[in-house]
Amino acid sequence: MTEQLKSIMANKNNDLFTIRTHAQGPKGSLPLTKEMLLHAPSGELFGLTQNVGMGWKPSRLKGKQYLLLSTQGGIRKEDGSPVALGYHTGHWEVGLLTQAAAEVITESGGVPFAGYVSDPCDGRSQGTEGMFDSLPYRNDAAIVFRRLIRSLPTRKGVLGVATCDKGLPAMMIALAGMHELPCVIVPGGVTLPPTEGEDAGKIQTIGARYANGEISLEDAADLGCRACATPGGGCQFLGTAATSQVIAEAMGMTVPHAALAPSGQPVWEEMARQSARAMMTLEEKGIRMKDILTEASIHNAMVVHAAFGGSTNLLLHIPAFAHSAGLPVPTVRDWIRINKDVPRLVSVLPNGPEYHPTVRVFLAGGVPEVMLHLRRLGVLKESALTVSGETLGTVLDWWETSERRGRMRSLLMEMDGIDPDNVIMSPERAKERGLTSTVTFPTGNLAPEGSVIKSTAIDPTTIGEDGVYRHRGNAKVFTSEKTAISAIKKGGIQAGDIMVLIGRGPLGTGMEETYQLTSALKHLPFGKYVSLITDARFSGVSTGACIGHVGPEALAGGPIGKLRDGDIIDIVVDRNRLEGSIHFLGDGGELLHPEEGARVLAARDPHPELAADENLPADTRLWAALQSVSGGTWAGSVYDVDRILAVLEAGTKATTTASIASTSQMSEPSTIVQADRPSTPSRA
């Protein structure tokens, strides 16, 4: 026996060989009836055996069964200290929410079940190959959640406890597809900012800032230690995680004033109890998910997204929610129309003008407070039903005069000295403060299918007096995020440059986020004078002149994939009219008209280094192909099963036809040739 094996198999447990080979089993008897034994499926009967085998009392088996799904990650002791870490703080404490909800179900005589599908952290995977699995994870997790729901046929309703960038959208997609079940979302809440320090968005730039002499090693280490000031909840800014919570509430999938609650605190834990009561009430009243998720609720989600200034990643997720619910998928025209009609009303990280953390938005009134202003503008569909069992209009009536509203808003002033009306503003005040609508969708010869920019988050000092951002400059083209961030750190990027990152869309990387780049540009002195164009996507905390989702993507033949260093690019983004363009105007000689520029690009070969990442997983390649067939990123990167099957069927037929033709040609070559030749005497 080797020393290594001895070390592994060392035994210091005296009870190791105290083993039983049988046991008495649970006491009592199952509450079976003659009808159950004659007609119930064997799985339902065996399920009761399993339930008591896990310790549930036989006398309490008759209650209605409810499923609690969550994105819980890590292993915590009862005192909250870690046994094994999770991927991120967002799912670290959600087990407490699940437990609180389960206790309410048990107290009501019900039987709670729980299942878990943990989720990754986009912050942890920034700049790594882990980002290749980020967006594809969403679809896969939604599939697993749905399979878990269907695998418990006796469940009467589902509570989905989740937060963060992909876990919460995955849960929402899954529950949106449960048309005949009552379902409720429990957002996992937000973490607190440090009393003194930096938020979790800015802290991700310590490498770039150190490389450019903006921060010392000691400061980087100290600030990095304190950025996540409490152990649970999503990041403190209105990124994808926080925006997803906001959208869940806007669609009526949560109880009122649920989004952005501070993780671990009593108001957060009580939300889980409220949600459990709501789910059981829905079940009693016969209200199902198909009654909650309607065209009106999708409309409200888009309106609230615009009013908050939410993450551009929700342009991928909201269409996916609609698709899962069997509703019309919003188009770019719908987004443009709503963003022109709806002003931004919330001052929050990362958009400003004042960088309030998300917990302040919660105290200022959160989603219902924003909706009060939107109601007065007449842009909401108040008839939409919510999981409270009441319409949105009724919920807002309650909120406007509720004790909860008054006390929460007072707390913000008492604790932080912040006027809640400076966090969530009236349309009039927002206009006075210079807040602009959220997103613009530039098109042009570099983005014939479109692109997106969070135009409200462009540095205001770079905007013209007419409200238009203009940048004409030379392209610096990169085919990997690694080389792009290296250029920033080593002085290869200067004010006036236009960075172009290509081949990083779904086919190249699974559509990675590029927050490494956008965050570095934001927090470096010259960064606001640099634009970024890419077929990848951005973190919800990204700001600046960053244009993403360029379509077609480079590897699908998009003209962006034909750019070279030194090419002249012209960017125009009108923040007032929400119109924009990105054009190639030539390679440094005489400026071309955009139409001529399009012809020049069409005649070019793709960039010589353009290729899918060599380490792209096969799982992600499959995801990219399936979502592309289903309409691509502008359709939400979903799996449209009917379209996929139609393409597979057509491909199978084409392959079969080609194979038959090939076989026919091979089997009769002499006959075909002889038919066109004069007769030749036999040499026999």
XYZ file of C-alpha atoms in Angstrom:
684
model
C 0.000 0.000 0.000
C 1.499 3.334 -1.031
C 1.895 6.244 1.362
C -0.453 8.273 -0.814
C -3.188 5.652 -0.583
C -2.608 5.319 3.161
C -3.068 9.068 3.531
C -6.313 9.047 1.544
C -7.786 6.039 3.326
C -6.632 6.963 6.826
C -9.336 6.222 9.409
C -9.709 8.149 12.652
C -13.400 7.372 13.115
C -14.014 4.622 15.648
C -17.602 4.216 14.449
C -16.564 3.311 10.918
C -17.490 -0.337 11.323
C -20.656 0.205 13.324
C -23.033 -0.743 10.547
C -26.695 -1.760 10.490
C -28.193 -3.948 7.790
C -31.894 -3.274 8.485
C -34.168 -0.841 10.361
C -37.742 -0.669 11.700
C -38.889 2.032 9.297
C -41.184 4.991 10.047
C -43.940 4.490 12.602
C -47.581 4.796 11.629
C -49.402 3.948 8.406
C -50.068 5.675 5.103
C -53.472 7.385 4.750
C -54.510 5.113 1.886
C -58.048 4.476 0.709
C -59.601 1.726 -1.348
C -60.084 4.154 -4.237
C -56.429 5.175 -4.150
C -55.240 1.571 -4.277
C -57.581 0.773 -7.144
C -57.097 3.868 -9.271
C -54.035 5.917 -8.267
C -50.844 5.429 -10.327
C -48.143 3.421 -8.586
C -45.859 6.454 -8.609
C -48.300 8.442 -6.507
C -48.560 5.638 -3.976
C -44.805 5.091 -3.828
C -44.362 8.836 -3.416
C -46.137 8.589 -0.067
C -43.707 5.887 0.992
C -40.807 8.129 0.003
C -42.292 11.048 1.929
C -42.457 9.212 5.235
C -39.043 7.709 4.491
C -37.661 11.255 4.580
C -39.253 11.845 7.966
C -42.611 13.413 7.110
C -45.315 12.285 9.523
C -47.852 9.914 7.910
C -50.696 11.812 9.560
C -49.712 14.977 7.639
C -49.552 13.475 4.142
C -53.017 14.495 2.956
C -52.231 18.190 2.478
C -51.826 19.832 -0.910
C -48.329 19.507 -2.289
C -46.348 22.552 -3.419
C -42.951 22.707 -5.071
C -40.285 25.215 -4.031
C -37.550 25.570 -6.640
C -34.484 27.716 -6.109
C -31.029 28.555 -7.383
C -29.465 27.894 -3.974
C -25.702 27.470 -4.032
C -23.025 26.625 -1.492
C -23.373 24.985 1.907
C -23.982 27.148 4.977
C -23.936 26.277 8.652
C -26.912 27.384 10.749
C -24.970 30.459 11.850
C -24.404 31.424 8.202
C -20.703 30.578 8.081
C -19.556 28.705 4.977
C -18.883 24.986 4.728
C -18.582 25.186 0.938
C -18.857 28.411 -1.032
C -21.469 29.173 -3.652
C -20.672 30.776 -6.982
C -21.936 34.170 -5.773
C -23.671 35.999 -2.952
C -26.931 36.064 -4.900
C -27.769 32.441 -4.176
C -25.921 32.143 -0.866
C -28.883 33.033 1.367
C -31.906 32.065 -0.745
C -32.272 28.841 1.219
C -33.598 31.024 4.047
C -36.358 32.252 1.740
C -37.215 28.698 0.758
C -37.337 27.650 4.396
C -39.594 30.559 5.375
C -42.004 29.755 2.531
C -41.986 26.047 3.368
C -42.915 26.771 6.983
C -45.961 28.767 5.866
C -47.083 25.903 3.616
C -46.622 23.389 6.428
C -48.523 25.545 8.914
C -51.435 25.686 6.473
C -51.559 21.895 6.291
C -49.740 21.617 2.979
C -46.732 19.508 2.030
C -43.740 21.458 0.665
C -41.129 19.939 -1.646
C -37.852 21.636 -2.593
C -35.448 21.304 -5.495
C -32.356 23.258 -6.553
C -30.565 24.213 -9.754
C -27.640 26.432 -8.836
C -26.431 29.162 -11.165
C -23.107 30.669 -12.302
C -21.827 34.196 -11.672
C -21.200 36.475 -14.630
C -18.913 38.595 -12.479
C -16.780 35.565 -11.598
C -16.530 34.428 -15.219
C -15.752 37.844 -16.790
C -12.725 37.543 -19.057
C -12.611 33.752 -18.688
C -13.821 30.791 -20.712
C -16.569 30.409 -18.127
C -18.372 33.196 -19.979
C -18.908 30.793 -22.899
C -21.532 29.029 -20.758
C -23.249 32.094 -19.302
C -26.138 32.796 -21.665
C -26.526 29.160 -22.807
C -26.914 28.173 -19.128
C -30.189 30.117 -19.017
C -31.899 27.872 -21.556
C -30.516 24.685 -20.032
C -31.535 25.636 -16.486
C -35.046 26.544 -17.634
C -35.332 23.104 -19.196
C -34.192 21.420 -15.973
C -36.571 23.527 -13.863
C -39.465 22.540 -16.131
C -38.459 18.886 -15.970
C -38.360 19.041 -12.168
C -41.834 20.601 -12.095
C -43.288 17.949 -14.365
C -41.499 15.213 -12.408
C -43.623 15.993 -9.343
C -47.069 15.363 -10.858
C -48.853 15.916 -7.536
C -47.734 19.547 -7.089
C -50.490 22.118 -6.939
C -48.274 25.173 -7.428
C -44.672 26.291 -7.790
C -42.669 28.931 -5.959
C -39.484 29.989 -7.760
C -36.796 31.503 -5.516
C -33.972 32.998 -7.545
C -31.741 35.941 -8.255
C -28.807 37.037 -10.397
C -28.047 37.322 -14.069
C -29.038 33.927 -15.441
C -30.634 32.034 -12.537
C -33.606 34.399 -12.218
C -34.282 34.682 -15.986
C -34.062 30.880 -16.207
C -36.595 30.519 -13.399
C -38.915 33.076 -15.008
C -38.731 31.308 -18.375
C -39.514 27.996 -16.695
C -42.500 29.278 -14.729
C -43.793 31.255 -17.722
C -44.154 27.916 -19.491
C -46.251 26.386 -16.698
C -49.488 27.699 -18.190
C -51.862 25.612 -16.078
C -50.161 26.010 -12.685
C -50.222 28.815 -10.117
C -46.645 30.090 -9.862
C -44.943 32.888 -7.932
C -41.439 34.324 -8.201
C -39.530 35.186 -4.997
C -36.625 37.516 -5.909
C -33.437 36.818 -3.981
C -32.857 40.476 -3.111
C -29.733 42.641 -3.135
C -26.548 42.950 -1.126
C -25.648 46.161 0.690
C -22.849 48.519 -0.350
C -19.915 49.017 2.021
C -20.146 51.981 4.386
C -16.861 53.156 2.871
C -15.673 51.628 -0.362
C -16.750 50.748 -3.891
C -19.699 48.890 -5.356
C -19.399 45.446 -6.920
C -19.416 46.941 -10.409
C -16.572 49.406 -9.998
C -14.511 46.914 -8.014
C -14.257 44.709 -11.109
C -11.948 47.329 -12.664
C -9.127 47.169 -10.111
C -6.869 45.341 -12.577
C -7.264 47.905 -15.365
C -6.988 50.843 -12.955
C -3.854 49.430 -11.341
C -2.278 48.821 -14.752
C -2.900 52.483 -15.647
C -1.563 53.840 -12.350
C -4.994 54.891 -11.072
C -4.936 52.781 -7.903
C -2.326 51.228 -5.613
C -1.945 47.543 -4.852
C -2.865 48.174 -1.218
C -6.029 50.101 -2.105
C -7.073 47.445 -4.611
C -6.727 44.726 -1.978
C -8.584 46.706 0.689
C -11.442 47.865 -1.522
C -11.834 44.439 -3.095
C -12.276 42.868 0.318
C -15.208 45.068 1.316
C -17.227 45.493 -1.894
C -19.819 42.799 -1.083
C -20.720 44.243 2.310
C -23.339 41.615 3.189
C -23.171 37.903 2.342
C -26.348 37.528 0.280
C -28.217 39.102 -2.608
C -27.406 40.349 -6.078
C -24.994 43.209 -6.752
C -25.796 46.761 -5.611
C -26.348 48.193 -9.081
C -29.194 47.988 -11.588
C -27.520 45.340 -13.688
C -29.112 42.258 -15.179
C -29.743 40.667 -11.773
C -31.559 43.657 -10.294
C -33.353 44.469 -13.548
C -34.663 40.901 -13.733
C -36.154 41.285 -10.256
C -37.790 44.536 -11.348
C -39.206 42.911 -14.490
C -40.552 39.919 -12.545
C -42.547 42.317 -10.392
C -43.598 44.435 -13.367
C -45.063 41.342 -15.038
C -47.080 40.546 -11.921
C -45.062 37.427 -11.064
C -44.138 38.611 -7.543
C -46.022 40.006 -4.590
C -46.045 43.830 -4.408
C -42.797 45.616 -3.474
C -40.686 42.464 -3.727
C -37.865 43.465 -6.088
C -34.558 44.725 -4.619
C -35.275 43.867 -0.960
C -32.090 43.733 1.171
C -31.047 40.093 1.507
C -31.054 38.540 4.964
C -33.244 41.203 6.586
C -36.756 40.721 8.043
C -38.547 42.504 5.179
C -36.806 40.166 2.732
C -37.673 37.009 4.650
C -41.301 38.084 5.121
C -41.566 38.410 1.345
C -41.129 34.634 1.103
C -44.011 34.083 3.521
C -46.190 36.519 1.587
C -45.300 34.694 -1.630
C -46.241 31.295 -0.191
C -49.613 32.678 0.912
C -50.110 34.189 -2.538
C -49.372 30.870 -4.269
C -51.863 28.981 -2.123
C -54.484 31.679 -2.699
C -53.989 31.438 -6.459
C -54.490 27.690 -6.247
C -57.705 28.100 -4.293
C -59.069 30.652 -6.762
C -58.053 28.681 -9.843
C -55.737 31.429 -11.135
C -52.981 30.034 -13.323
C -49.805 31.321 -14.943
C -51.640 31.824 -18.240
C -53.894 34.309 -16.417
C -50.902 36.291 -15.082
C -48.635 36.372 -18.120
C -50.500 38.097 -20.926
C -49.681 40.607 -23.651
C -50.552 43.301 -21.106
C -47.973 42.026 -18.612
C -45.245 41.866 -21.283
C -46.124 45.445 -22.244
C -45.842 46.526 -18.601
C -42.461 44.814 -18.321
C -41.105 46.802 -21.268
C -42.538 50.051 -19.907
C -40.998 49.519 -16.460
C -37.674 48.521 -18.054
C -37.605 51.865 -19.842
C -38.573 53.801 -16.706
C -35.849 52.147 -14.624
C -33.142 52.339 -17.302
C -32.631 48.583 -17.081
C -29.946 46.273 -18.403
C -29.796 45.661 -22.150
C -29.641 41.936 -21.371
C -33.382 42.078 -20.733
C -33.748 42.575 -24.480
C -32.704 38.913 -24.595
C -34.816 37.798 -21.651
C -38.193 39.536 -22.031
C -38.717 38.046 -25.512
C -37.843 34.654 -23.995
C -40.473 35.121 -21.271
C -43.046 35.972 -23.929
C -42.079 32.974 -26.050
C -42.315 30.622 -23.084
C -45.732 32.016 -22.186
C -46.940 31.488 -25.763
C -47.316 35.225 -26.377
C -46.218 37.447 -29.288
C -42.512 38.212 -28.996
C -41.670 41.942 -28.819
C -39.851 43.317 -31.841
C -37.263 46.065 -32.122
C -40.057 48.362 -33.288
C -41.924 47.659 -30.046
C -38.852 48.547 -27.983
C -38.310 51.766 -29.927
C -41.951 52.790 -29.566
C -42.028 52.193 -25.815
C -38.705 53.894 -25.150
C -39.928 56.951 -27.046
C -43.104 57.034 -24.945
C -41.616 56.298 -21.516
C -39.158 58.574 -19.665
C -36.471 57.229 -17.370
C -37.418 58.023 -13.776
C -34.884 56.224 -11.568
C -31.502 57.569 -10.435
C -29.406 54.516 -9.618
C -26.089 52.807 -10.248
C -24.779 52.629 -12.961
C -26.865 55.188 -14.883
C -26.954 58.129 -12.489
C -27.240 61.056 -12.413
C -26.716 60.170 -8.734
C -25.318 56.688 -8.181
C -27.716 55.316 -5.588
C -27.418 51.600 -4.732
C -30.434 49.412 -5.383
C -31.442 49.165 -1.711
C -32.258 52.891 -1.836
C -34.537 52.278 -4.805
C -36.339 49.662 -2.703
C -36.770 52.100 0.192
C -37.905 54.855 -2.164
C -40.790 52.594 -3.153
C -39.342 50.273 -5.766
C -41.448 49.013 -8.639
C -44.880 50.133 -7.335
C -43.612 53.673 -6.749
C -42.297 53.890 -10.310
C -45.599 52.469 -11.538
C -47.552 55.194 -9.766
C -45.796 57.745 -11.989
C -46.292 55.573 -15.069
C -49.968 55.220 -14.237
C -50.355 59.001 -14.297
C -48.696 59.034 -17.718
C -51.243 56.495 -18.941
C -48.662 54.021 -20.262
C -49.518 50.993 -18.074
C -52.037 48.212 -18.655
C -53.709 48.325 -15.233
C -56.045 45.430 -15.999
C -53.124 42.973 -15.918
C -53.568 40.379 -13.177
C -50.836 39.843 -10.562
C -49.993 36.894 -8.296
C -51.683 38.747 -5.449
C -54.889 37.704 -7.208
C -55.654 41.378 -7.834
C -55.183 43.548 -10.903
C -52.249 45.895 -11.171
C -54.606 48.855 -10.768
C -55.871 47.494 -7.454
C -52.320 46.869 -6.237
C -51.337 50.455 -7.055
C -54.422 51.782 -5.288
C -53.303 49.889 -2.171
C -49.685 51.001 -2.469
C -50.472 54.691 -2.825
C -52.094 54.913 0.620
C -50.302 52.044 2.368
C -48.448 52.343 5.654
C -45.617 50.353 4.066
C -45.022 53.026 1.428
C -44.894 55.876 3.916
C -42.620 54.127 6.377
C -40.173 52.840 3.765
C -39.742 56.254 2.193
C -39.307 57.850 5.630
C -36.615 55.317 6.510
C -34.566 56.363 3.490
C -34.531 59.961 4.671
C -33.869 59.021 8.308
C -31.016 56.573 7.654
C -29.251 57.992 4.588
C -30.577 61.553 4.413
C -31.845 60.910 0.890
C -35.072 62.372 -0.452
C -36.902 59.399 -2.026
C -38.195 61.709 -4.761
C -34.590 62.191 -5.890
C -34.213 58.429 -6.332
C -37.560 57.723 -7.984
C -38.559 60.923 -9.738
C -41.704 62.324 -11.246
C -41.506 62.791 -15.028
C -41.202 66.537 -14.480
C -38.303 66.250 -12.052
C -36.594 63.635 -14.222
C -36.729 66.005 -17.186
C -35.306 68.835 -15.092
C -32.444 66.559 -14.010
C -31.642 65.652 -17.621
C -32.633 61.974 -17.518
C -33.088 60.535 -20.994
C -34.829 57.431 -22.303
C -33.049 54.132 -21.891
C -32.026 52.437 -25.136
C -31.391 53.246 -28.782
C -31.067 50.766 -31.650
C -28.485 51.987 -34.163
C -28.519 50.526 -37.670
C -26.225 51.085 -40.629
C -23.896 49.333 -43.007
C -22.130 47.722 -40.033
C -25.385 46.563 -38.408
C -27.994 45.903 -41.093
C -30.104 43.868 -38.637
C -29.596 46.339 -35.816
C -27.660 46.815 -32.598
C -28.343 48.248 -29.154
C -26.824 50.871 -26.882
C -27.953 51.997 -23.440
C -27.889 55.569 -24.668
C -28.996 56.978 -21.324
C -25.689 55.801 -19.842
C -23.351 57.564 -22.290
C -21.172 60.020 -20.379
C -23.132 63.305 -20.553
C -19.954 65.346 -21.056
C -19.498 63.704 -24.466
C -22.993 64.602 -25.679
C -23.542 67.620 -27.910
C -25.822 70.461 -26.907
C -28.424 69.012 -29.273
C -28.475 65.741 -27.292
C -26.566 63.801 -29.949
C -23.459 61.649 -29.398
C -21.138 61.780 -32.403
C -17.893 59.904 -32.852
C -15.968 59.473 -36.097
C -12.683 57.686 -35.681
C -10.358 54.886 -36.675
C -11.154 51.288 -35.837
C -8.922 49.114 -33.702
C -10.154 45.611 -34.388
C -9.861 42.699 -31.949
C -10.958 39.099 -32.328
C -10.722 38.210 -28.636
C -11.582 39.974 -25.411
C -8.186 38.957 -24.040
C -6.276 40.959 -26.636
C -8.677 43.889 -26.265
C -8.253 44.202 -22.492
C -4.507 43.750 -22.904
C -4.469 46.717 -25.279
C -6.301 48.840 -22.728
C -3.924 47.850 -19.910
C -0.768 48.341 -21.993
C -1.616 51.725 -23.478
C -2.742 50.467 -26.879
C -6.019 52.365 -26.687
C -6.217 56.148 -26.709
C -8.903 58.812 -26.595
C -10.702 58.956 -29.943
C -10.276 55.268 -30.798
C -13.197 53.062 -31.776
C -12.654 49.563 -30.439
C -14.292 46.814 -32.503
C -14.563 43.341 -30.965
C -15.711 40.744 -33.506
C -16.508 37.049 -33.528
C -17.817 37.131 -29.959
C -21.508 36.599 -30.688
C -23.398 33.322 -30.167
C -21.474 31.409 -32.852
C -18.100 32.578 -31.565
C -18.349 32.498 -27.789
C -21.947 31.869 -26.795
C -22.379 35.676 -26.856
C -20.061 36.530 -23.990
C -20.350 39.642 -21.864
C -17.563 42.175 -22.276
C -17.755 43.991 -18.958
C -13.987 43.774 -18.569
C -13.762 46.296 -21.396
C -16.712 48.566 -20.632
C -15.869 48.856 -16.947
C -12.234 49.634 -17.657
C -13.209 52.370 -20.099
C -15.650 53.855 -17.599
C -13.122 54.159 -14.818
C -10.088 55.315 -16.828
C -9.705 59.057 -17.527
C -9.646 58.726 -21.317
C -12.267 55.972 -21.484
C -15.272 58.189 -22.091
C -13.674 59.288 -25.360
C -13.473 55.683 -26.639
C -16.378 53.873 -28.306
C -16.867 50.117 -28.431
C -18.736 48.118 -31.075
C -19.233 44.353 -30.783
C -21.436 41.423 -31.740
C -21.156 40.283 -28.125
C -23.270 41.655 -25.276
C -22.690 43.749 -22.166
C -23.116 43.386 -18.443
C -26.132 45.244 -17.122
C -23.786 47.545 -15.211
C -22.009 48.650 -18.385
C -22.069 52.314 -19.346
C -20.527 54.506 -22.009
C -20.649 54.558 -25.791
C -20.863 50.782 -26.046
C -22.822 49.309 -28.948
C -23.548 45.571 -28.763
C -25.762 42.831 -30.177
C -24.588 43.854 -33.666
C -26.390 41.776 -36.252
C -25.661 39.809 -38.246
C -22.806 38.660 -36.040
C -19.398 38.451 -37.690
C -19.338 34.652 -37.944
C -22.761 34.663 -39.605
C -21.380 36.830 -42.396
C -22.062 40.187 -40.779
C -20.165 43.138 -42.271
C -18.634 43.915 -38.857
C -16.463 40.833 -39.417
C -14.763 42.469 -42.407
C -13.360 45.499 -40.630
C -9.627 46.176 -40.371
C -7.464 48.408 -38.203
C -7.588 51.994 -39.438
C -11.014 51.780 -41.053
C -13.066 54.918 -40.521
C -16.282 54.410 -38.562
C -18.986 56.972 -37.951
C -21.256 56.678 -34.899
C -24.311 58.853 -34.303
C -26.682 58.330 -31.353
C -29.525 60.803 -30.868
C -30.610 60.446 -27.230
C -33.683 62.630 -27.755
C -35.148 60.977 -30.829
C -33.715 57.534 -29.892
C -32.238 57.056 -33.328
C -28.729 56.056 -34.259
C -26.394 54.771 -36.950
C -23.025 53.039 -37.268
C -21.388 53.195 -40.668
C -18.112 52.172 -42.279
C -16.897 55.150 -44.346
C -13.694 53.828 -45.905
C -10.150 52.824 -45.039
C -8.526 56.203 -44.589
C -8.697 57.766 -48.028
C -11.649 59.679 -49.388
C -14.725 59.326 -47.211
C -17.352 57.035 -48.694
C -21.107 57.385 -48.642
C -22.614 54.648 -46.394
C -24.075 52.859 -49.437
C -20.676 52.812 -51.151
C -19.117 51.700 -47.878
C -21.536 48.766 -47.793
C -20.432 47.720 -51.294
C -16.757 47.918 -50.315
C -17.369 45.740 -47.254
C -19.383 43.235 -49.279
C -16.416 42.745 -51.604
C -13.949 42.232 -48.738
C -12.884 38.944 -47.244
C -13.594 38.393 -43.535
C -10.919 39.461 -41.074
C -8.078 36.904 -41.328
C -8.198 36.104 -37.608
C -11.984 35.812 -37.405
C -12.951 32.409 -35.994
C -15.005 30.814 -33.278
C -13.017 30.521 -30.081
C -10.963 27.346 -30.207
C -12.116 26.434 -26.704
C -15.834 26.940 -27.344
C -17.602 23.948 -25.733
C -19.643 21.602 -27.888
C -22.634 22.310 -25.612
C -22.434 25.999 -26.486
C -21.977 25.335 -30.190
C -25.202 23.328 -30.109
C -26.980 26.112 -28.189
C -25.774 28.689 -30.730
C -27.084 26.645 -33.646
C -30.470 25.983 -32.052
C -31.083 29.590 -31.014
C -29.938 30.831 -34.422
C -32.518 28.652 -36.168
C -35.095 29.929 -33.664
C -34.627 33.581 -34.613
C -31.345 34.439 -32.887
C -30.670 37.033 -30.232
C -33.338 39.472 -31.404
C -35.913 36.742 -30.745
C -34.513 36.118 -27.262
C -32.042 33.286 -27.978
C -34.830 30.787 -27.369
C -35.424 27.238 -28.539
C -38.391 27.414 -30.931
C -39.051 23.687 -31.164
C -41.374 23.894 -34.185
C -38.827 25.884 -36.207
C -35.971 23.626 -35.151
C -37.908 20.497 -36.129
C -38.904 22.054 -39.456
C -35.271 22.840 -40.276
C -34.159 19.355 -39.228
C -36.877 17.783 -41.354
C -35.955 19.920 -44.356
C -32.291 19.112 -43.857
C -33.010 15.412 -43.586
C -35.051 15.472 -46.805
C -32.362 17.451 -48.626
C -29.652 15.089 -47.439
C -31.684 12.052 -48.428
C -32.423 13.501 -51.874
C -28.771 14.368 -52.421
C -27.723 10.892 -51.303
C -30.186 9.213 -53.683
C -29.009 11.413 -56.568
C -25.382 10.661 -55.784
C -26.048 6.936 -55.577
C -27.947 7.042 -58.872
C -25.093 8.797 -60.647
C -22.556 6.313 -59.280
C -24.618 3.275 -60.271
C -25.241 4.310 -63.914
C -22.172 6.231 -65.101
C -21.616 4.237 -68.327
C -25.221 4.579 -69.463
C -25.147 8.333 -69.028
C -21.867 8.671 -70.914
C -22.795 6.297 -73.753
C -26.009 8.177 -74.465
C -24.047 11.138 -75.830
C -21.448 9.121 -77.762
C -21.482 7.530 -81.184
C -21.526 3.732 -81.220
C -18.176 2.069 -80.862
C -17.553 -1.462 -82.198
C -16.987 -4.058 -79.571
C -13.430 -5.337 -79.199
C -14.585 -8.670 -77.993
